[in-house]
mmCIF file of the C-alpha atoms, coordinates in Angstrom:
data_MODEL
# 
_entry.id   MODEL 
# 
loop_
_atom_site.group_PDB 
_atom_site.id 
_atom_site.type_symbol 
_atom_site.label_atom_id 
_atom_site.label_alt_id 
_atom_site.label_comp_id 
_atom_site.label_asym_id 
_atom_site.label_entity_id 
_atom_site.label_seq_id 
_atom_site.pdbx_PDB_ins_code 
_atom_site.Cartn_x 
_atom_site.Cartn_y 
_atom_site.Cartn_z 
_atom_site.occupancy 
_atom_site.B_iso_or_equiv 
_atom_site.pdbx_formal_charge 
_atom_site.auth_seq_id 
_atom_site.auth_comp_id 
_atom_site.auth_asym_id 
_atom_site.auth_atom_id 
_atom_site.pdbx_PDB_model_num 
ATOM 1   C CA . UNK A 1 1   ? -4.124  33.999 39.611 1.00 0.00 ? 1   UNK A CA 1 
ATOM 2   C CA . UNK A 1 2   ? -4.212  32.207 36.499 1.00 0.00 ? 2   UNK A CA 1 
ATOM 3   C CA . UNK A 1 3   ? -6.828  30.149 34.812 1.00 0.00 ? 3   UNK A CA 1 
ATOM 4   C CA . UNK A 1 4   ? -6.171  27.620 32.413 1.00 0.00 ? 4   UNK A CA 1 
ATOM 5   C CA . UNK A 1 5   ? -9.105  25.763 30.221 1.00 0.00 ? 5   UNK A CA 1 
ATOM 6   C CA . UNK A 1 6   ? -8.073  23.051 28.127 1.00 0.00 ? 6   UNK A CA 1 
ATOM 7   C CA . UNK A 1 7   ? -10.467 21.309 25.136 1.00 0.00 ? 7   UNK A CA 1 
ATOM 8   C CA . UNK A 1 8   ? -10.206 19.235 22.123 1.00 0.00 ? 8   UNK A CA 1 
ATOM 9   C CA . UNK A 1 9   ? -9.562  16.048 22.990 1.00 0.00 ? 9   UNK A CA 1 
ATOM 10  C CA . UNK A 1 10  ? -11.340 13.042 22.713 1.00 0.00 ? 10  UNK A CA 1 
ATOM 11  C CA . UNK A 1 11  ? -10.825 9.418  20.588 1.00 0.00 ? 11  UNK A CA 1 
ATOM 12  C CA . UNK A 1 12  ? -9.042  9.211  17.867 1.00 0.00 ? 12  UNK A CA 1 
ATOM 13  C CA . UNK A 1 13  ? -7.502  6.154  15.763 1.00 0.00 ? 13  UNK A CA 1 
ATOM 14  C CA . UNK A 1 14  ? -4.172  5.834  15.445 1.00 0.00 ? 14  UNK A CA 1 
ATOM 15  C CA . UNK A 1 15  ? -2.710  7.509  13.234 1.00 0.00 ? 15  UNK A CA 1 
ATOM 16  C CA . UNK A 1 16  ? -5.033  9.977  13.115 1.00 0.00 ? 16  UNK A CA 1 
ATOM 17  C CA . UNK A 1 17  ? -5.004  13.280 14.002 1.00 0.00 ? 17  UNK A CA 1 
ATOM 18  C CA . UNK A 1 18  ? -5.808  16.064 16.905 1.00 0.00 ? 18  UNK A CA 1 
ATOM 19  C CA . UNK A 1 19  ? -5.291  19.520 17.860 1.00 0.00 ? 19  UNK A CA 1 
ATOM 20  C CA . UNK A 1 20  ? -5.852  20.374 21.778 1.00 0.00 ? 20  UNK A CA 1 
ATOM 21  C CA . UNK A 1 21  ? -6.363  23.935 23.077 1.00 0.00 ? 21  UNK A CA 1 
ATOM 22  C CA . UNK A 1 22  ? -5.707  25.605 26.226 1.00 0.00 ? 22  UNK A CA 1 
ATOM 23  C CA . UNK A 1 23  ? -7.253  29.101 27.396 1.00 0.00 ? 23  UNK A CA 1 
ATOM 24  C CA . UNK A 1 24  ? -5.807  31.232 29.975 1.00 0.00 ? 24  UNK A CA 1 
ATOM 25  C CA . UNK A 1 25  ? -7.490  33.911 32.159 1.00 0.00 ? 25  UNK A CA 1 
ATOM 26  C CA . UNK A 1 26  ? -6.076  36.842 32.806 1.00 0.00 ? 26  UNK A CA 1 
ATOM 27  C CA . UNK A 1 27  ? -3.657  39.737 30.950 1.00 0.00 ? 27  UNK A CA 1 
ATOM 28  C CA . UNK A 1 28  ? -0.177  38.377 31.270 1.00 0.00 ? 28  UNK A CA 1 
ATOM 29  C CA . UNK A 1 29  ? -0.097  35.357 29.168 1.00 0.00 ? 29  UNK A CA 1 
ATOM 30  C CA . UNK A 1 30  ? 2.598   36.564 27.117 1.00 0.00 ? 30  UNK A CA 1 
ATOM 31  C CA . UNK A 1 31  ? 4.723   36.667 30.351 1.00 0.00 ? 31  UNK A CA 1 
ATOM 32  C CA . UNK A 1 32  ? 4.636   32.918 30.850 1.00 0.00 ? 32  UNK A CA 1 
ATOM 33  C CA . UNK A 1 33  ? 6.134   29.969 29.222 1.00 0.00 ? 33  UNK A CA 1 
ATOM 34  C CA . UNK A 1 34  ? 3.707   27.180 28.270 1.00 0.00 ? 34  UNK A CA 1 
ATOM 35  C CA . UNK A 1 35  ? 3.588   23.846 28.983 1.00 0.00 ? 35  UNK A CA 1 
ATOM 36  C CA . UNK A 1 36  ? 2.015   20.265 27.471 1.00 0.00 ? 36  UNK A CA 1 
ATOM 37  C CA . UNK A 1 37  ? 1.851   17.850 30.268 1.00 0.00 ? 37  UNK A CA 1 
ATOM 38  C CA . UNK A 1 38  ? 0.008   13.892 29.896 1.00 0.00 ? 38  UNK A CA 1 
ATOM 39  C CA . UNK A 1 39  ? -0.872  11.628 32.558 1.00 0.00 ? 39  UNK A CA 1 
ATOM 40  C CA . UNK A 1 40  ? -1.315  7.670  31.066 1.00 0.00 ? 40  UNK A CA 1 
ATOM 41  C CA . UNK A 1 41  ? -3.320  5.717  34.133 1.00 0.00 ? 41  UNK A CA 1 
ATOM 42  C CA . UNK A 1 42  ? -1.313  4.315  36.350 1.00 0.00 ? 42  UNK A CA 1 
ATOM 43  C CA . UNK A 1 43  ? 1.940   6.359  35.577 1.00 0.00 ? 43  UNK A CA 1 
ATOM 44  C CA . UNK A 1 44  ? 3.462   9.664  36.602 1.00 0.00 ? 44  UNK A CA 1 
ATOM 45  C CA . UNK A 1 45  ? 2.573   13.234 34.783 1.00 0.00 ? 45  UNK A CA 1 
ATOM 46  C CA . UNK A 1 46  ? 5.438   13.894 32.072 1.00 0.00 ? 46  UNK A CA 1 
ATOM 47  C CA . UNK A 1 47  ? 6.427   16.421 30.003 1.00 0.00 ? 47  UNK A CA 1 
ATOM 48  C CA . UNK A 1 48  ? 5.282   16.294 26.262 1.00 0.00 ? 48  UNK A CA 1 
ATOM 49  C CA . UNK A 1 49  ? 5.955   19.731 24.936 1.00 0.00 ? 49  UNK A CA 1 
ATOM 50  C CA . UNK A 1 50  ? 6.428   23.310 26.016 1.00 0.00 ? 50  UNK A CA 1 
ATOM 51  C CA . UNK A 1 51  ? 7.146   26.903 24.187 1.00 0.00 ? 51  UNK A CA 1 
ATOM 52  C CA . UNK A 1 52  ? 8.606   29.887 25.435 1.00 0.00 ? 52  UNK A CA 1 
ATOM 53  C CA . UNK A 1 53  ? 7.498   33.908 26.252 1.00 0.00 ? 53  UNK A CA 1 
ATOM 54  C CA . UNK A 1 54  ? 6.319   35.686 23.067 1.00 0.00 ? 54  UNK A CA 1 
ATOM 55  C CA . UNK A 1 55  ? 6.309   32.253 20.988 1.00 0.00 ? 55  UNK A CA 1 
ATOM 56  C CA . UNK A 1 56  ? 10.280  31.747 21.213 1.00 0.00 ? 56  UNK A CA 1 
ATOM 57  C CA . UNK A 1 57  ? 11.950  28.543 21.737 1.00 0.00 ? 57  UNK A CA 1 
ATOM 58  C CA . UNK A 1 58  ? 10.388  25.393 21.665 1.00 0.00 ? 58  UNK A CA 1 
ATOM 59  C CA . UNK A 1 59  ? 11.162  21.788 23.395 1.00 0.00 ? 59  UNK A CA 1 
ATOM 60  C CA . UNK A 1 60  ? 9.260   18.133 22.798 1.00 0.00 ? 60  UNK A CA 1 
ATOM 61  C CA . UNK A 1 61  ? 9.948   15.102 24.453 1.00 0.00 ? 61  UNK A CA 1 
ATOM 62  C CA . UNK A 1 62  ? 11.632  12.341 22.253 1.00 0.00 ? 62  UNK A CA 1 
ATOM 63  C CA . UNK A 1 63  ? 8.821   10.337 22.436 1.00 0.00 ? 63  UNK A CA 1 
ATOM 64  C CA . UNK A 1 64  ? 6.553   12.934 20.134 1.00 0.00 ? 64  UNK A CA 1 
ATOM 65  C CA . UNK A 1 65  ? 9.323   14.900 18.537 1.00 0.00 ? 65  UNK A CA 1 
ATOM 66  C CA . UNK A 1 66  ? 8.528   15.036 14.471 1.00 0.00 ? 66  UNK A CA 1 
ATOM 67  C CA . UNK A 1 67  ? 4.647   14.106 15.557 1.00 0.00 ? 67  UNK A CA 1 
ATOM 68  C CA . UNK A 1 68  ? 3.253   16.827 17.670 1.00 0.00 ? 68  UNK A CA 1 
ATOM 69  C CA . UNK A 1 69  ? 3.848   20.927 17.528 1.00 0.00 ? 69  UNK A CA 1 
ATOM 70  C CA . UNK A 1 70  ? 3.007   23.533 19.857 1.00 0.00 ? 70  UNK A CA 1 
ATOM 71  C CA . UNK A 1 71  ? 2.236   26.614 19.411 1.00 0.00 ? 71  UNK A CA 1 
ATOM 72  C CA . UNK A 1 72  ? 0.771   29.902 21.101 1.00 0.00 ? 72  UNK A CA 1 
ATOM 73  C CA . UNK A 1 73  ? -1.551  32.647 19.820 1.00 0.00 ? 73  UNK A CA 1 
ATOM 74  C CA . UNK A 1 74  ? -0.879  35.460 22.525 1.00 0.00 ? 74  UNK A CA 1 
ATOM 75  C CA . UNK A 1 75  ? -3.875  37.494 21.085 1.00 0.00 ? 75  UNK A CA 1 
ATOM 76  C CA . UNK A 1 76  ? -5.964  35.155 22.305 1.00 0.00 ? 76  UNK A CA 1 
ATOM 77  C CA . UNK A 1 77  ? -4.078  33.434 25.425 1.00 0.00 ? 77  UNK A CA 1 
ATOM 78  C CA . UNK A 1 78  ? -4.051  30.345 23.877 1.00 0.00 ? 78  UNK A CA 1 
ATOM 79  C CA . UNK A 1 79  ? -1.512  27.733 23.400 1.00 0.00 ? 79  UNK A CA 1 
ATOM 80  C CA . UNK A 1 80  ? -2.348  25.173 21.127 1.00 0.00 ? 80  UNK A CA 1 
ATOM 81  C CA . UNK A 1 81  ? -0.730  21.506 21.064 1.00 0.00 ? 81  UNK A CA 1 
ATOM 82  C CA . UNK A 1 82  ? -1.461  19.607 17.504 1.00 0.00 ? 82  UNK A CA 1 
ATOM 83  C CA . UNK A 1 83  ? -1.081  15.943 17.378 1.00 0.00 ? 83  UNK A CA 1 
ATOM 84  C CA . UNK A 1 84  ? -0.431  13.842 14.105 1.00 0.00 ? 84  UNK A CA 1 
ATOM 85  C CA . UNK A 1 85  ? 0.595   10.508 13.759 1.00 0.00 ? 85  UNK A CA 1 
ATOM 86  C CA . UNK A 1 86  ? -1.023  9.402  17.309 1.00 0.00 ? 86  UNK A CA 1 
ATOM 87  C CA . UNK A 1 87  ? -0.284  6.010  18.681 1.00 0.00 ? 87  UNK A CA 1 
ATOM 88  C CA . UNK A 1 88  ? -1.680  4.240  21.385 1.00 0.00 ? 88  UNK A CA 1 
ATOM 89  C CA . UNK A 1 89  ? 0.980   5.049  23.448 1.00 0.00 ? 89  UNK A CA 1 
ATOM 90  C CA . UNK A 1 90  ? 0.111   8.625  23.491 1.00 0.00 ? 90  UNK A CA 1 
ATOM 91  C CA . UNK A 1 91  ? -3.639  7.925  25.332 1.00 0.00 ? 91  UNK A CA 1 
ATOM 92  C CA . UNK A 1 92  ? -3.308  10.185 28.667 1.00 0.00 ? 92  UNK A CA 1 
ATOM 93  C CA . UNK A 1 93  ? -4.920  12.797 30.179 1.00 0.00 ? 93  UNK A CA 1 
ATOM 94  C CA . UNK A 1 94  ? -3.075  16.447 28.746 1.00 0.00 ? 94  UNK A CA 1 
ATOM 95  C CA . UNK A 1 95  ? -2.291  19.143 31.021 1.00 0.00 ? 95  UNK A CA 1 
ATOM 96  C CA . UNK A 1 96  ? -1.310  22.606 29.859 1.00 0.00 ? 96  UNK A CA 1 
ATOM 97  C CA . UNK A 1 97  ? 0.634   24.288 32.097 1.00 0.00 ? 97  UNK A CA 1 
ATOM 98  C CA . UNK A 1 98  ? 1.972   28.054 32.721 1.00 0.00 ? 98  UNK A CA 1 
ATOM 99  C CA . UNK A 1 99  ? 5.538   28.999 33.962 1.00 0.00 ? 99  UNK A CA 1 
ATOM 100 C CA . UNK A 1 100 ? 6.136   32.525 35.296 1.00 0.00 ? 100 UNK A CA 1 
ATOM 101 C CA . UNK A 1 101 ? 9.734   31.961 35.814 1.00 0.00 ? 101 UNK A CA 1 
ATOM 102 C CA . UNK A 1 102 ? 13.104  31.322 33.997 1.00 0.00 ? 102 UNK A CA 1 
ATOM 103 C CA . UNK A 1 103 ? 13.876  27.989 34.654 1.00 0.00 ? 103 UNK A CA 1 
ATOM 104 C CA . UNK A 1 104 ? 13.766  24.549 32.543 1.00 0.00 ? 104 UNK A CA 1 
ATOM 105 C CA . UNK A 1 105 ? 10.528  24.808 30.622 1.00 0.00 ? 105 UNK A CA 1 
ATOM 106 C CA . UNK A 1 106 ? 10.437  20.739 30.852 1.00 0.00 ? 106 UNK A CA 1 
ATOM 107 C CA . UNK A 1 107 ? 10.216  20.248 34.648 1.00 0.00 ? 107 UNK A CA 1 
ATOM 108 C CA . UNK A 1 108 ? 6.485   19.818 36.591 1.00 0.00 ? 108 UNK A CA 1 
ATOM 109 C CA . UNK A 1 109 ? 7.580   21.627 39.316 1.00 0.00 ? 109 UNK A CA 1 
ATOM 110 C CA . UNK A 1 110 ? 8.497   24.301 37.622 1.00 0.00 ? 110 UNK A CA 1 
ATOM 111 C CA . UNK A 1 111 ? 4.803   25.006 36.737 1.00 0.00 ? 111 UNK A CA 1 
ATOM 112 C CA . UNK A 1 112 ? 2.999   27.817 38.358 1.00 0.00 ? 112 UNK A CA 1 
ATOM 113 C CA . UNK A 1 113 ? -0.570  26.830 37.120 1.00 0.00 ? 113 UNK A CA 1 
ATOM 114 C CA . UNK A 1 114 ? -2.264  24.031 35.652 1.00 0.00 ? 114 UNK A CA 1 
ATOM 115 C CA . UNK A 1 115 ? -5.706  22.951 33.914 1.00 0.00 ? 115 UNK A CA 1 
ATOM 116 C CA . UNK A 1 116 ? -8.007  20.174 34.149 1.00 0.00 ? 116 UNK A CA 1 
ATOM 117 C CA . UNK A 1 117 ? -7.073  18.246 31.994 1.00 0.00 ? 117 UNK A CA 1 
ATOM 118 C CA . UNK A 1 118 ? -8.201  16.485 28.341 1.00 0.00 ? 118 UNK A CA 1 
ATOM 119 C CA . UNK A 1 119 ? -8.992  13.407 27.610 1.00 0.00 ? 119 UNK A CA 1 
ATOM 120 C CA . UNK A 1 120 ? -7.210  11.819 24.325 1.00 0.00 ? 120 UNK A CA 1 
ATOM 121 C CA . UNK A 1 121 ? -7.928  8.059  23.883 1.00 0.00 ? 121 UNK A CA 1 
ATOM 122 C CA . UNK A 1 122 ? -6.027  6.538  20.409 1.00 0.00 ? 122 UNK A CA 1 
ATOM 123 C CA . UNK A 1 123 ? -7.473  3.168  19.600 1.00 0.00 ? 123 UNK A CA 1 
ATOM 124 C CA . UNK A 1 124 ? -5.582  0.617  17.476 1.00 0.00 ? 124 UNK A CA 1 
# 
């Protein structure tokens, strides 16, 4: 079983700046992929960013691709999602996310294990 913590969010202007963390449990981090998940109210949970094993690859959705970067630190099972130019638009709940197995690193369901959640509010 994996545990997954996230922290760092909170409100932010737009076109500010944020970096959000995520902490996993256990000894086998570096065996999963990691994912950045956000849920806006009212809408469905959608992918935002993810990274592969051992810091390889890495994907972003269109909508924050030159704006965010993800990153892991498998020394200290944490995967860390940094936010710059934030817009409105981004506001949602973030969800980190860890995938045990091989497939698309950009789909929910293929997500083993999930956190709580962060709050990130941009105001205009």
């Amino acid at each position: 079983q994996v545990q997954l913590v996230e922290s760092g969010g909170g409100l932010v202007q737009a076109g500010g700046s944020l970096r959000v963390s995520c902490v996993t449990s256990g000894r086998t981090f570096g065996r999963y992929a990691m994912g950045w998940f956000r849920q806006a109210p009212g809408k469905e949970r959608v992918f935002v960013a993810a990274i592969a094993r051992s810091g390889g690859r890495t994907y972003y959705a269109d909508s924050v691709k030159g704006r965010f970067t993800i990153s892991r630190d498998d020394a200290k099972n944490t995967v860390y999602l940094q936010m710059h130019s934030l817009k409105p638009e981004d506001t949602a709940v973030y969800y980190c996310a860890a995938s045990g197995g091989s497939s698309s690193p950009i789909i929910t369901e293929n997500y083993n294990y999930w956190g709580q959640g962060t709050q990130v509010t941009v105001s205009s």
